[in-house]
PDB file of C-alpha atoms in Angstrom:
ATOM      1  CA  LEU A 125       0.180   0.171   0.107  1.00  0.00           C
ATOM      2  CA  LEU A 126       2.781   2.528   0.899  1.00  0.00           C
ATOM      3  CA  GLU A 127       4.776   1.793  -2.297  1.00  0.00           C
ATOM      4  CA  LYS A 128       1.312   2.100  -4.595  1.00  0.00           C
ATOM      5  CA  PHE A 129       0.260   5.379  -2.608  1.00  0.00           C
ATOM      6  CA  GLY A 130       4.096   6.533  -3.277  1.00  0.00           C
ATOM      7  CA  ASP A 131       3.977   5.975  -7.085  1.00  0.00           C
ATOM      8  CA  GLN A 132       0.251   7.563  -7.493  1.00  0.00           C
ATOM      9  CA  MET A 133       1.895  10.752  -5.552  1.00  0.00           C
ATOM     10  CA  MET A 134       4.915  11.459  -7.851  1.00  0.00           C
ATOM     11  CA  PRO A 135       2.919  12.335 -10.883  1.00  0.00           C
ATOM     12  CA  ILE A 136       1.018  14.695  -9.087  1.00  0.00           C
ATOM     13  CA  LEU A 137       4.150  16.204  -7.350  1.00  0.00           C
ATOM     14  CA  HIS A 138       5.801  16.582 -11.193  1.00  0.00           C
ATOM     15  CA  LEU A 139       2.879  18.632 -12.336  1.00  0.00           C
ATOM     16  CA  ASN A 140       4.350  21.701 -10.882  1.00  0.00           C
ATOM     17  CA  PRO A 141       7.901  21.296  -9.878  1.00  0.00           C
ATOM     18  CA  GLU A 142       8.322  25.082  -9.170  1.00  0.00           C
ATOM     19  CA  LYS A 143       5.261  24.678  -6.438  1.00  0.00           C
ATOM     20  CA  ARG A 144       4.826  21.875  -4.169  1.00  0.00           C
ATOM     21  CA  MET A 145       1.248  20.985  -3.233  1.00  0.00           C
ATOM     22  CA  PRO A 146       0.441  20.341   0.638  1.00  0.00           C
ATOM     23  CA  MET A 147       0.703  17.072   2.054  1.00  0.00           C
ATOM     24  CA  ASP A 148      -3.125  17.056   2.860  1.00  0.00           C
ATOM     25  CA  ILE A 149      -4.232  18.394  -0.515  1.00  0.00           C
ATOM     26  CA  LEU A 150      -2.414  15.693  -2.309  1.00  0.00           C
ATOM     27  CA  TYR A 151      -3.549  13.025   0.381  1.00  0.00           C
ATOM     28  CA  PHE A 152      -7.439  13.901  -1.027  1.00  0.00           C
ATOM     29  CA  GLY A 153      -6.314  13.939  -4.391  1.00  0.00           C
ATOM     30  CA  VAL A 154      -5.227  10.121  -4.417  1.00  0.00           C
ATOM     31  CA  ARG A 155      -7.709   9.257  -2.057  1.00  0.00           C
ATOM     32  CA  ASP A 156     -10.325  10.578  -4.755  1.00  0.00           C
ATOM     33  CA  LYS A 157      -8.621   8.545  -6.950  1.00  0.00           C
ATOM     34  CA  ASP A 158      -9.772   5.322  -4.885  1.00  0.00           C
ATOM     35  CA  THR A 159      -5.583   4.369  -4.809  1.00  0.00           C
ATOM     36  CA  VAL A 160      -5.853   4.106  -1.113  1.00  0.00           C
ATOM     37  CA  ASP A 161      -8.503   3.152   1.301  1.00  0.00           C
ATOM     38  CA  PRO A 162      -8.358   5.279   4.384  1.00  0.00           C
ATOM     39  CA  GLU A 163      -9.337   2.259   6.363  1.00  0.00           C
ATOM     40  CA  SER A 164      -6.865  -0.263   4.836  1.00  0.00           C
ATOM     41  CA  GLY A 165      -4.373   0.461   7.762  1.00  0.00           C
ATOM     42  CA  LEU A 166      -2.575   3.709   6.772  1.00  0.00           C
ATOM     43  CA  SER A 167      -1.834   6.152   9.296  1.00  0.00           C
ATOM     44  CA  MET A 168      -1.016   9.571   8.906  1.00  0.00           C
ATOM     45  CA  LEU A 169       2.671   9.037   9.740  1.00  0.00           C
ATOM     46  CA  ASP A 170       2.867   6.485   7.330  1.00  0.00           C
ATOM     47  CA  LEU A 171       1.562   8.620   4.604  1.00  0.00           C
ATOM     48  CA  LEU A 172       3.478  11.804   5.851  1.00  0.00           C
ATOM     49  CA  ASP A 173       6.649   9.471   5.437  1.00  0.00           C
ATOM     50  CA  ILE A 174       5.370   8.713   2.075  1.00  0.00           C
ATOM     51  CA  TYR A 175       5.096  12.301   1.531  1.00  0.00           C
ATOM     52  CA  GLU A 176       8.395  13.601   2.352  1.00  0.00           C
ATOM     53  CA  HIS A 177      10.262  10.455   0.184  1.00  0.00           C
ATOM     54  CA  ALA A 178       8.466  11.682  -2.702  1.00  0.00           C
ATOM     55  CA  ILE A 179       9.324  15.060  -2.334  1.00  0.00           C
ATOM     56  CA  THR A 180      13.022  14.246  -1.797  1.00  0.00           C
ATOM     57  CA  ASP A 181      12.985  12.165  -5.178  1.00  0.00           C
ATOM     58  CA  ALA A 182      11.066  14.967  -6.944  1.00  0.00           C
ATOM     59  CA  GLU A 183      13.661  17.492  -5.673  1.00  0.00           C
ATOM     60  CA  ARG A 184      16.743  15.456  -6.808  1.00  0.00           C
ATOM     61  CA  LEU A 185      15.021  14.414 -10.263  1.00  0.00           C
ATOM     62  CA  GLU A 186      14.651  18.402 -10.637  1.00  0.00           C
ATOM     63  CA  SER A 187      17.960  18.965 -10.044  1.00  0.00           C
ATOM     64  CA  ASP A 188      19.551  16.453 -12.129  1.00  0.00           C
ATOM     65  CA  ARG A 189      17.377  17.721 -14.924  1.00  0.00           C
ATOM     66  CA  ARG A 190      18.403  21.272 -14.317  1.00  0.00           C
ATOM     67  CA  LYS A 191      22.210  20.340 -14.006  1.00  0.00           C
ATOM     68  CA  HIS A 192      21.965  18.832 -16.952  1.00  0.00           C
ATOM     69  CA  LYS A 193      20.289  21.316 -18.935  1.00  0.00           C
ATOM     70  CA  LYS A 194      22.892  23.760 -17.299  1.00  0.00           C
ATOM     71  CA  ASP A 195      25.807  21.598 -18.434  1.00  0.00           C
ATOM     72  CA  LYS A 196      24.362  21.023 -21.915  1.00  0.00           C
ATOM     73  CA  VAL A 197      24.535  25.169 -22.175  1.00  0.00           C
ATOM     74  CA  TYR A 198      27.689  25.312 -20.668  1.00  0.00           C
ATOM     75  CA  ARG A 199      29.137  22.906 -22.856  1.00  0.00           C
ATOM     76  CA  GLN A 200      27.763  24.721 -26.049  1.00  0.00           C
ATOM     77  CA  GLN A 201      28.843  27.820 -24.887  1.00  0.00           C
ATOM     78  CA  ARG A 202      32.470  26.540 -24.561  1.00  0.00           C
ATOM     79  CA  GLN A 203      32.304  24.885 -28.039  1.00  0.00           C
ATOM     80  CA  ALA A 204      31.194  28.650 -29.327  1.00  0.00           C
ATOM     81  CA  ARG A 205      34.129  30.026 -27.718  1.00  0.00           C
ATOM     82  CA  ASP A 206      36.572  27.480 -28.540  1.00  0.00           C
ATOM     83  CA  ALA A 207      35.338  28.019 -32.282  1.00  0.00           C
ATOM     84  CA  PHE A 208      35.878  31.891 -31.852  1.00  0.00           C
ATOM     85  CA  ARG A 209      39.351  31.258 -30.155  1.00  0.00           C
ATOM     86  CA  GLN A 210      40.000  29.223 -33.263  1.00  0.00           C
ATOM     87  CA  LEU A 211      39.002  31.832 -35.500  1.00  0.00           C
ATOM     88  CA  LEU A 212      41.215  34.166 -33.698  1.00  0.00           C
ATOM     89  CA  ASN A 213      44.060  32.139 -34.049  1.00  0.00           C
ATOM     90  CA  GLU A 214      43.706  31.943 -37.847  1.00  0.00           C
ATOM     91  CA  HIS A 215      43.963  35.480 -38.030  1.00  0.00           C
ATOM     92  CA  VAL A 216      46.304  36.176 -35.218  1.00  0.00           C
ATOM     93  CA  LYS A 217      49.250  36.534 -38.213  1.00  0.00           C
ATOM     94  CA  GLU A 218      47.407  39.590 -39.359  1.00  0.00           C
ATOM     95  CA  PHE A 219      47.368  41.003 -35.904  1.00  0.00           C
ATOM     96  CA  THR A 220      49.399  44.047 -34.488  1.00  0.00           C
ATOM     97  CA  PRO A 221      49.292  45.207 -30.919  1.00  0.00           C
ATOM     98  CA  SER A 222      47.742  48.406 -32.710  1.00  0.00           C
ATOM     99  CA  THR A 223      45.012  46.240 -34.393  1.00  0.00           C
ATOM    100  CA  THR A 224      41.544  47.338 -33.194  1.00  0.00           C
ATOM    101  CA  TRP A 225      38.305  45.884 -32.787  1.00  0.00           C
ATOM    102  CA  SER A 226      36.954  47.924 -35.501  1.00  0.00           C
ATOM    103  CA  GLU A 227      39.691  46.691 -38.000  1.00  0.00           C
ATOM    104  CA  PHE A 228      38.879  43.055 -37.550  1.00  0.00           C
ATOM    105  CA  TYR A 229      35.314  43.092 -37.026  1.00  0.00           C
ATOM    106  CA  PRO A 230      34.427  43.716 -40.733  1.00  0.00           C
ATOM    107  CA  GLN A 231      36.326  40.367 -41.703  1.00  0.00           C
ATOM    108  CA  ILE A 232      34.269  37.901 -39.041  1.00  0.00           C
ATOM    109  CA  LYS A 233      30.810  39.584 -38.609  1.00  0.00           C
ATOM    110  CA  HIS A 234      29.071  37.097 -40.731  1.00  0.00           C
ATOM    111  CA  HIS A 235      31.289  33.867 -39.691  1.00  0.00           C
ATOM    112  CA  THR A 236      29.398  31.356 -37.550  1.00  0.00           C
ATOM    113  CA  ALA A 237      31.831  31.252 -35.214  1.00  0.00           C
ATOM    114  CA  TYR A 238      31.117  34.750 -34.495  1.00  0.00           C
ATOM    115  CA  THR A 239      27.548  34.930 -34.541  1.00  0.00           C
ATOM    116  CA  GLU A 240      27.005  31.778 -32.337  1.00  0.00           C
ATOM    117  CA  MET A 241      28.833  34.077 -29.872  1.00  0.00           C
ATOM    118  CA  LEU A 242      26.171  36.496 -29.692  1.00  0.00           C
ATOM    119  CA  GLY A 243      23.579  36.349 -26.394  1.00  0.00           C
ATOM    120  CA  GLN A 244      25.362  34.126 -24.342  1.00  0.00           C
ATOM    121  CA  SER A 245      26.974  34.419 -20.958  1.00  0.00           C
ATOM    122  CA  GLY A 246      30.278  34.976 -20.186  1.00  0.00           C
ATOM    123  CA  SER A 247      33.342  36.601 -22.263  1.00  0.00           C
ATOM    124  CA  THR A 248      32.308  38.321 -25.476  1.00  0.00           C
ATOM    125  CA  PRO A 249      33.905  37.921 -28.885  1.00  0.00           C
ATOM    126  CA  GLN A 250      35.439  41.519 -28.494  1.00  0.00           C
ATOM    127  CA  GLU A 251      36.632  40.922 -24.870  1.00  0.00           C
ATOM    128  CA  MET A 252      38.341  37.474 -26.222  1.00  0.00           C
ATOM    129  CA  PHE A 253      39.688  39.646 -29.040  1.00  0.00           C
ATOM    130  CA  TRP A 254      41.489  42.283 -26.804  1.00  0.00           C
ATOM    131  CA  ASP A 255      42.944  39.505 -24.552  1.00  0.00           C
ATOM    132  CA  ALA A 256      44.324  38.016 -27.688  1.00  0.00           C
ATOM    133  CA  ILE A 257      45.882  41.553 -28.637  1.00  0.00           C
ATOM    134  CA  GLU A 258      47.109  41.976 -24.847  1.00  0.00           C
ATOM    135  CA  GLU A 259      48.718  38.656 -25.532  1.00  0.00           C
ATOM    136  CA  LEU A 260      50.290  39.443 -28.588  1.00  0.00           C
ATOM    137  CA  SER A 261      51.475  42.603 -27.320  1.00  0.00           C
ATOM    138  CA  ASP A 262      53.062  40.947 -24.105  1.00  0.00           C
ATOM    139  CA  GLU A 263      54.937  38.752 -26.390  1.00  0.00           C
ATOM    140  CA  MET A 264      56.118  41.281 -28.657  1.00  0.00           C
ATOM    141  CA  TYR A 265      57.374  43.466 -25.667  1.00  0.00           C
ATOM    142  CA  ASN A 266      59.137  40.721 -24.347  1.00  0.00           C
ATOM    143  CA  GLU A 267      60.998  39.882 -27.807  1.00  0.00           C
ATOM    144  CA  ARG A 268      62.202  43.500 -28.540  1.00  0.00           C
ATOM    145  CA  LYS A 269      63.386  43.858 -25.019  1.00  0.00           C
ATOM    146  CA  GLN A 270      65.095  40.791 -25.984  1.00  0.00           C
ATOM    147  CA  LEU A 271      66.714  42.199 -28.762  1.00  0.00           C
ATOM    148  CA  GLU A 272      67.515  45.323 -27.433  1.00  0.00           C
ATOM    149  CA  SER A 273      69.769  43.537 -24.592  1.00  0.00           C
ATOM    150  CA  ALA A 274      71.384  41.468 -27.304  1.00  0.00           C
ATOM    151  CA  MET A 275      71.909  44.556 -29.311  1.00  0.00           C
ATOM    152  CA  ARG A 276      73.627  46.097 -25.878  1.00  0.00           C
ATOM    153  CA  SER A 277      75.536  43.423 -25.180  1.00  0.00           C
ATOM    154  CA  HIS A 278      77.156  43.299 -28.887  1.00  0.00           C
ATOM    155  CA  ASN A 279      77.514  46.935 -29.316  1.00  0.00           C
ATOM    156  CA  PHE A 280      74.970  46.961 -32.231  1.00  0.00           C
ATOM    157  CA  HIS A 281      73.844  50.913 -32.543  1.00  0.00           C
ATOM    158  CA  MET A 282      70.340  51.126 -33.889  1.00  0.00           C
ATOM    159  CA  HIS A 283      69.550  54.271 -35.831  1.00  0.00           C
ATOM    160  CA  VAL A 284      66.492  55.730 -37.655  1.00  0.00           C
ATOM    161  CA  ASP A 285      68.379  54.749 -40.910  1.00  0.00           C
ATOM    162  CA  THR A 286      69.270  51.483 -39.715  1.00  0.00           C
ATOM    163  CA  ALA A 287      67.999  48.789 -42.734  1.00  0.00           C
ATOM    164  CA  PHE A 288      65.647  46.216 -41.575  1.00  0.00           C
ATOM    165  CA  ASP A 289      67.615  43.643 -43.245  1.00  0.00           C
ATOM    166  CA  LYS A 290      70.162  44.400 -41.013  1.00  0.00           C
ATOM    167  CA  VAL A 291      68.637  44.151 -37.863  1.00  0.00           C
ATOM    168  CA  CYS A 292      66.729  40.760 -38.920  1.00  0.00           C
ATOM    169  CA  GLU A 293      70.105  39.348 -39.525  1.00  0.00           C
ATOM    170  CA  PHE A 294      71.050  40.658 -36.016  1.00  0.00           C
ATOM    171  CA  ALA A 295      67.977  39.201 -34.405  1.00  0.00           C
ATOM    172  CA  GLN A 296      68.407  35.757 -36.353  1.00  0.00           C
ATOM    173  CA  SER A 297      71.697  35.206 -34.936  1.00  0.00           C
ATOM    174  CA  HIS A 298      71.617  36.370 -31.403  1.00  0.00           C
ATOM    175  CA  CYS A 299      67.743  35.994 -30.373  1.00  0.00           C
ATOM    176  CA  LYS A 300      65.051  33.834 -30.554  1.00  0.00           C
ATOM    177  CA  ILE A 301      62.314  35.915 -31.991  1.00  0.00           C
ATOM    178  CA  ASP A 302      59.183  34.981 -34.609  1.00  0.00           C
ATOM    179  CA  ALA A 303      59.828  35.892 -38.156  1.00  0.00           C
ATOM    180  CA  LYS A 304      56.526  37.174 -38.325  1.00  0.00           C
ATOM    181  CA  HIS A 305      56.841  39.920 -35.363  1.00  0.00           C
ATOM    182  CA  MET A 306      60.013  41.370 -36.840  1.00  0.00           C
ATOM    183  CA  ASP A 307      58.062  44.259 -38.888  1.00  0.00           C
ATOM    184  CA  TYR A 308      56.622  45.465 -36.074  1.00  0.00           C
ATOM    185  CA  ILE A 309      59.543  44.988 -33.593  1.00  0.00           C
ATOM    186  CA  TYR A 310      61.524  47.171 -36.045  1.00  0.00           C
ATOM    187  CA  GLU A 311      59.033  49.830 -36.444  1.00  0.00           C
ATOM    188  CA  GLN A 312      59.088  50.104 -32.520  1.00  0.00           C
ATOM    189  CA  LEU A 313      62.804  50.222 -32.901  1.00  0.00           C
ATOM    190  CA  VAL A 314      62.846  53.203 -35.043  1.00  0.00           C
ATOM    191  CA  ILE A 315      60.153  54.849 -33.210  1.00  0.00           C
ATOM    192  CA  LYS A 316      62.015  54.766 -30.195  1.00  0.00           C
ATOM    193  CA  CYS A 317      65.122  55.778 -31.798  1.00  0.00           C
ATOM    194  CA  LYS A 318      63.332  58.992 -33.528  1.00  0.00           C
ATOM    195  CA  ARG A 319      61.860  60.015 -29.953  1.00  0.00           C
ATOM    196  CA  ARG A 320      65.380  59.475 -28.753  1.00  0.00           C
ATOM    197  CA  GLU A 321      66.828  61.833 -31.215  1.00  0.00           C
ATOM    198  CA  GLU A 322      64.129  64.639 -30.398  1.00  0.00           C
ATOM    199  CA  GLU A 323      64.777  64.383 -26.784  1.00  0.00           C
ATOM    200  CA  ASP A 324      68.725  64.653 -27.504  1.00  0.00           C
ATOM    201  CA  ASP A 325      68.002  67.748 -29.867  1.00  0.00           C
ATOM    202  CA  GLU A 326      65.443  69.307 -27.282  1.00  0.00           C
ATOM    203  CA  ARG A 327      68.228  68.933 -24.531  1.00  0.00           C
ATOM    204  CA  LYS A 328      70.829  70.471 -26.840  1.00  0.00           C
ATOM    205  CA  GLN A 329      68.370  73.334 -27.615  1.00  0.00           C
ATOM    206  CA  ARG A 330      68.081  73.965 -24.054  1.00  0.00           C
ATOM    207  CA  HIS A 331      71.747  74.136 -23.185  1.00  0.00           C
ATOM    208  CA  LYS A 332      72.403  76.436 -26.088  1.00  0.00           C
ATOM    209  CA  ARG A 333      69.482  78.512 -25.077  1.00  0.00           C
ATOM    210  CA  ARG A 334      71.012  78.686 -21.388  1.00  0.00           C
ATOM    211  CA  LEU A 335      74.651  79.643 -22.613  1.00  0.00           C
ATOM    212  CA  LEU A 336      73.045  82.293 -24.713  1.00  0.00           C
ATOM    213  CA  ASP A 337      71.460  83.983 -21.871  1.00  0.00           C
ATOM    214  CA  THR A 338      74.570  83.644 -19.689  1.00  0.00           C
ATOM    215  CA  PHE A 339      76.549  85.821 -22.455  1.00  0.00           C
ATOM    216  CA  LYS A 340      73.682  88.229 -22.778  1.00  0.00           C
ATOM    217  CA  TYR A 341      73.970  88.849 -19.074  1.00  0.00           C
ATOM    218  CA  ALA A 342      77.903  88.897 -19.200  1.00  0.00           C
ATOM    219  CA  LEU A 343      77.486  91.966 -22.113  1.00  0.00           C
ATOM    220  CA  TYR A 344      75.394  93.802 -19.738  1.00  0.00           C
ATOM    221  CA  ASP A 345      77.913  93.381 -17.207  1.00  0.00           C
ATOM    222  CA  LEU A 346      80.463  94.357 -19.450  1.00  0.00           C
ATOM    223  CA  CYS A 347      83.128  97.370 -18.330  1.00  0.00           C
ATOM    224  CA  PRO A 348      82.954  99.767 -19.359  1.00  0.00           C
ATOM    225  CA  GLU A 349      79.641  99.161 -20.436  1.00  0.00           C
ATOM    226  CA  LEU A 350      78.070  99.184 -24.302  1.00  0.00           C
ATOM    227  CA  THR A 351      76.592 102.307 -25.508  1.00  0.00           C
ATOM    228  CA  PRO A 352      73.926 102.482 -28.485  1.00  0.00           C
ATOM    229  CA  ASP A 353      76.697 103.642 -30.708  1.00  0.00           C
ATOM    230  CA  SER A 354      78.807 100.257 -29.807  1.00  0.00           C
ATOM    231  CA  LYS A 355      79.822  98.421 -32.746  1.00  0.00           C
ATOM    232  CA  TRP A 356      80.648  94.621 -33.287  1.00  0.00           C
ATOM    233  CA  ASP A 357      83.678  95.126 -34.724  1.00  0.00           C
ATOM    234  CA  THR A 358      85.024  97.656 -32.161  1.00  0.00           C
ATOM    235  CA  GLU A 359      83.841  95.612 -29.522  1.00  0.00           C
ATOM    236  CA  CYS A 360      84.917  91.989 -30.841  1.00  0.00           C
ATOM    237  CA  ALA A 361      88.388  91.845 -29.498  1.00  0.00           C
ATOM    238  CA  ARG A 362      87.217  92.344 -26.307  1.00  0.00           C
ATOM    239  CA  ILE A 363      84.187  90.174 -26.172  1.00  0.00           C
ATOM    240  CA  SER A 364      85.831  87.394 -27.632  1.00  0.00           C
ATOM    241  CA  ARG A 365      88.255  87.170 -24.402  1.00  0.00           C
ATOM    242  CA  MET A 366      85.047  86.341 -22.573  1.00  0.00           C
ATOM    243  CA  ALA A 367      84.766  82.577 -21.112  1.00  0.00           C
ATOM    244  CA  GLU A 368      80.914  82.543 -22.113  1.00  0.00           C
ATOM    245  CA  TYR A 369      81.908  83.877 -25.949  1.00  0.00           C
ATOM    246  CA  LYS A 370      84.299  80.498 -26.122  1.00  0.00           C
ATOM    247  CA  ALA A 371      81.364  78.352 -25.564  1.00  0.00           C
ATOM    248  CA  LEU A 372      79.419  79.621 -28.281  1.00  0.00           C
ATOM    249  CA  ASP A 373      79.813  80.032 -32.175  1.00  0.00           C
ATOM    250  CA  GLU A 374      80.367  83.831 -33.782  1.00  0.00           C
ATOM    251  CA  ASN A 375      77.031  84.210 -35.366  1.00  0.00           C
ATOM    252  CA  ALA A 376      75.147  83.200 -32.484  1.00  0.00           C
ATOM    253  CA  CYS A 377      77.168  85.744 -30.272  1.00  0.00           C
ATOM    254  CA  ARG A 378      76.663  88.261 -32.717  1.00  0.00           C
ATOM    255  CA  GLU A 379      72.983  87.714 -32.809  1.00  0.00           C
ATOM    256  CA  VAL A 380      72.765  88.138 -29.146  1.00  0.00           C
ATOM    257  CA  PHE A 381      75.099  91.425 -29.323  1.00  0.00           C
ATOM    258  CA  ASP A 382      73.039  93.399 -31.600  1.00  0.00           C
ATOM    259  CA  GLN A 383      69.985  92.365 -29.609  1.00  0.00           C
ATOM    260  CA  VAL A 384      71.555  94.024 -26.736  1.00  0.00           C
ATOM    261  CA  ILE A 385      72.749  96.839 -28.392  1.00  0.00           C
ATOM    262  CA  GLU A 386      68.996  97.616 -29.758  1.00  0.00           C
ATOM    263  CA  ARG A 387      67.890  96.929 -26.174  1.00  0.00           C
ATOM    264  CA  THR A 388      70.321  99.682 -25.021  1.00  0.00           C
ATOM    265  CA  LYS A 389      69.211 101.937 -27.675  1.00  0.00           C
ATOM    266  CA  GLU A 390      65.409 101.636 -26.143  1.00  0.00           C
ATOM    267  CA  ARG A 391      66.333 102.123 -22.945  1.00  0.00           C
ATOM    268  CA  ALA A 392      68.406 105.258 -23.804  1.00  0.00           C
ATOM    269  CA  GLU A 393      65.319 106.740 -25.826  1.00  0.00           C
ATOM    270  CA  ARG A 394      62.866 105.820 -23.013  1.00  0.00           C
ATOM    271  CA  LYS A 395      65.102 107.787 -20.505  1.00  0.00           C
ATOM    272  CA  ARG A 396      65.248 110.940 -23.028  1.00  0.00           C
ATOM    273  CA  ARG A 397      61.674 110.572 -23.258  1.00  0.00           C
ATOM    274  CA  ASP A 398      60.954 110.348 -19.583  1.00  0.00           C
ATOM    275  CA  SER A 399      63.517 113.005 -19.196  1.00  0.00           C
ATOM    276  CA  GLY A 400      61.605 115.652 -21.726  1.00  0.00           C
ATOM    277  CA  SER A 401      58.188 114.500 -20.232  1.00  0.00           C
ATOM    278  CA  LYS A 402      58.994 115.764 -16.503  1.00  0.00           C
ATOM    279  CA  ARG A 403      60.671 119.091 -17.895  1.00  0.00           C
ATOM    280  CA  GLU A 404      57.158 119.343 -19.573  1.00  0.00           C
ATOM    281  CA  ARG A 405      55.178 118.835 -16.342  1.00  0.00           C
ATOM    282  CA  SER A 406      56.981 120.972 -14.190  1.00  0.00           C
ATOM    283  CA  PRO A 407      55.539 124.522 -14.329  1.00  0.00           C
ATOM    284  CA  ASP A 408      57.625 125.733 -11.139  1.00  0.00           C
ATOM    285  CA  ALA A 409      60.892 125.181 -13.382  1.00  0.00           C
ATOM    286  CA  GLY A 410      59.474 126.727 -16.088  1.00  0.00           C
ATOM    287  CA  ALA A 411      58.719 130.056 -13.894  1.00  0.00           C
ATOM    288  CA  ALA A 412      62.109 130.095 -11.911  1.00  0.00           C
ATOM    289  CA  ASP A 413      63.710 130.082 -15.775  1.00  0.00           C
ATOM    290  CA  LYS A 414      61.725 133.191 -16.456  1.00  0.00           C
ATOM    291  CA  ARG A 415      61.960 134.841 -12.703  1.00  0.00           C
ATOM    292  CA  SER A 416      66.030 134.161 -13.528  1.00  0.00           C
ATOM    293  CA  LYS A 417      66.081 135.351 -16.991  1.00  0.00           C
ATOM    294  CA  HIS A 418      63.992 138.326 -15.911  1.00  0.00           C
ATOM    295  CA  GLY A 419      66.667 139.476 -13.171  1.00  0.00           C
ATOM    296  CA  VAL A 420      69.407 139.572 -15.679  1.00  0.00           C
ATOM    297  CA  ASP A 421      67.886 141.475 -17.914  1.00  0.00           C
ATOM    298  CA  LYS A 422      66.795 143.864 -15.297  1.00  0.00           C
ATOM    299  CA  CYS A 423      70.513 144.101 -13.719  1.00  0.00           C
ATOM    300  CA  GLU A 424      72.040 144.417 -17.356  1.00  0.00           C
ATOM    301  CA  ASP A 425      69.473 147.511 -17.598  1.00  0.00           C
ATOM    302  CA  ARG A 426      70.541 148.926 -14.237  1.00  0.00           C
ATOM    303  CA  GLY A 427      74.292 148.403 -15.199  1.00  0.00           C
ATOM    304  CA  SER A 428      73.803 150.128 -18.186  1.00  0.00           C
ATOM    305  CA  SER A 429      71.912 152.936 -16.927  1.00  0.00           C
ATOM    306  CA  ASP A 430      74.317 153.360 -14.036  1.00  0.00           C
ATOM    307  CA  LEU A 431      77.311 153.345 -16.504  1.00  0.00           C
ATOM    308  CA  GLU A 432      75.611 155.966 -18.682  1.00  0.00           C
ATOM    309  CA  GLU A 433      75.038 158.137 -15.947  1.00  0.00           C
ATOM    310  CA  GLY A 434      78.792 157.843 -14.962  1.00  0.00           C
ATOM    311  CA  GLU A 435      79.899 158.537 -18.086  1.00  0.00           C
ATOM    312  CA  MET A 436      77.494 162.146 -18.134  1.00  0.00           C
ATOM    313  CA  VAL A 437      79.009 162.862 -14.715  1.00  0.00           C
ATOM    314  CA  GLY A 438      82.691 162.293 -15.918  1.00  0.00           C
TER     315      GLY A 438
END
C-alpha cells in the first residue's frame, strides 16, 4: 500500500515542480482516485513518510534535470568560445598590438563562429579579441626587450636609418624572435630612436639657450659698458676674450650682441623721453627760468643806466 500510494503521488508532484502541493491536498487527491483506502490500516504518519520521500525524490530529479540542462548550455557556450578562439588564431598572424576591433570586426561579422557567440553569457567576442591582442603585445614586448638587450651586449647601435634586413640578420643570430613579429618590432625600434633623437635635440637646444642667456647677461655687465653706438667690429676683440663667448659660435654671439645694443638704444630713448616729459610737466621750473632770465635783464639794464649816468658825470 505504501509503494502504491507513493507511485500515485509522484505524477502529481511532477505536475508543478516549482510549487509543491501541501500533503493534505495530495492525500485527498489520491484518495479521490480510490487508490488508497483510509481504513486499510495506513496512518497519517505512514502517509507523511511517503510524502517526504516523494518530495525528496522529486527535488532530486528536478535538480538533476536542471544540472543536465545547465551542463548542456555550458558545453554549447564552451564549444562556441573554442570555435571563436580558433577563428582568432587563424587571423593572429594579421594582428599587431595596434590592431583595433573596428579593423577586425568587418572580416568576421558574418562568420558562424562569431554569430554563435552573440547573446551568450561569459566572455564576449570583443573581450576575447582584446585578450588576444594583449597577449600578443606582451609577447612582442618581451621579444623587443630581448633584442635590445642583445644589441647592447654586442654593441649594435640602432639608428633611424638602420636597414630592416640588418636588424633581422642580427636578431636571427642572437635572439629567438618569431619572424612574423619583426616588422612591428623594427617599427617600434625606429620610433624609439626618433623619440630619443628628438629628446637629444631638445636637450641641446635648452643647453644652448642657457649659454646664450649667460652670454647676454655678461654683455650687460661689461666694463666699460656697451653704449647705443657700440659696434661689433670695435667690441669683438674684448668680447672674444670672455669665457661665455668661447662656449658659442660667432654668429650666435653676434645676434645676441645686436639684441643687447638694440635693447640699450630702447632704454636710452625711453630715458630721454621720460626726462623730456618731466621738464614739460614741471611749471615751477619754467617760472624759475623766467624769473632768473628777467632778473638778469634787469641787472643788465641797471648796469647800463649807471654806466651812462657815470659817463655823463665824468
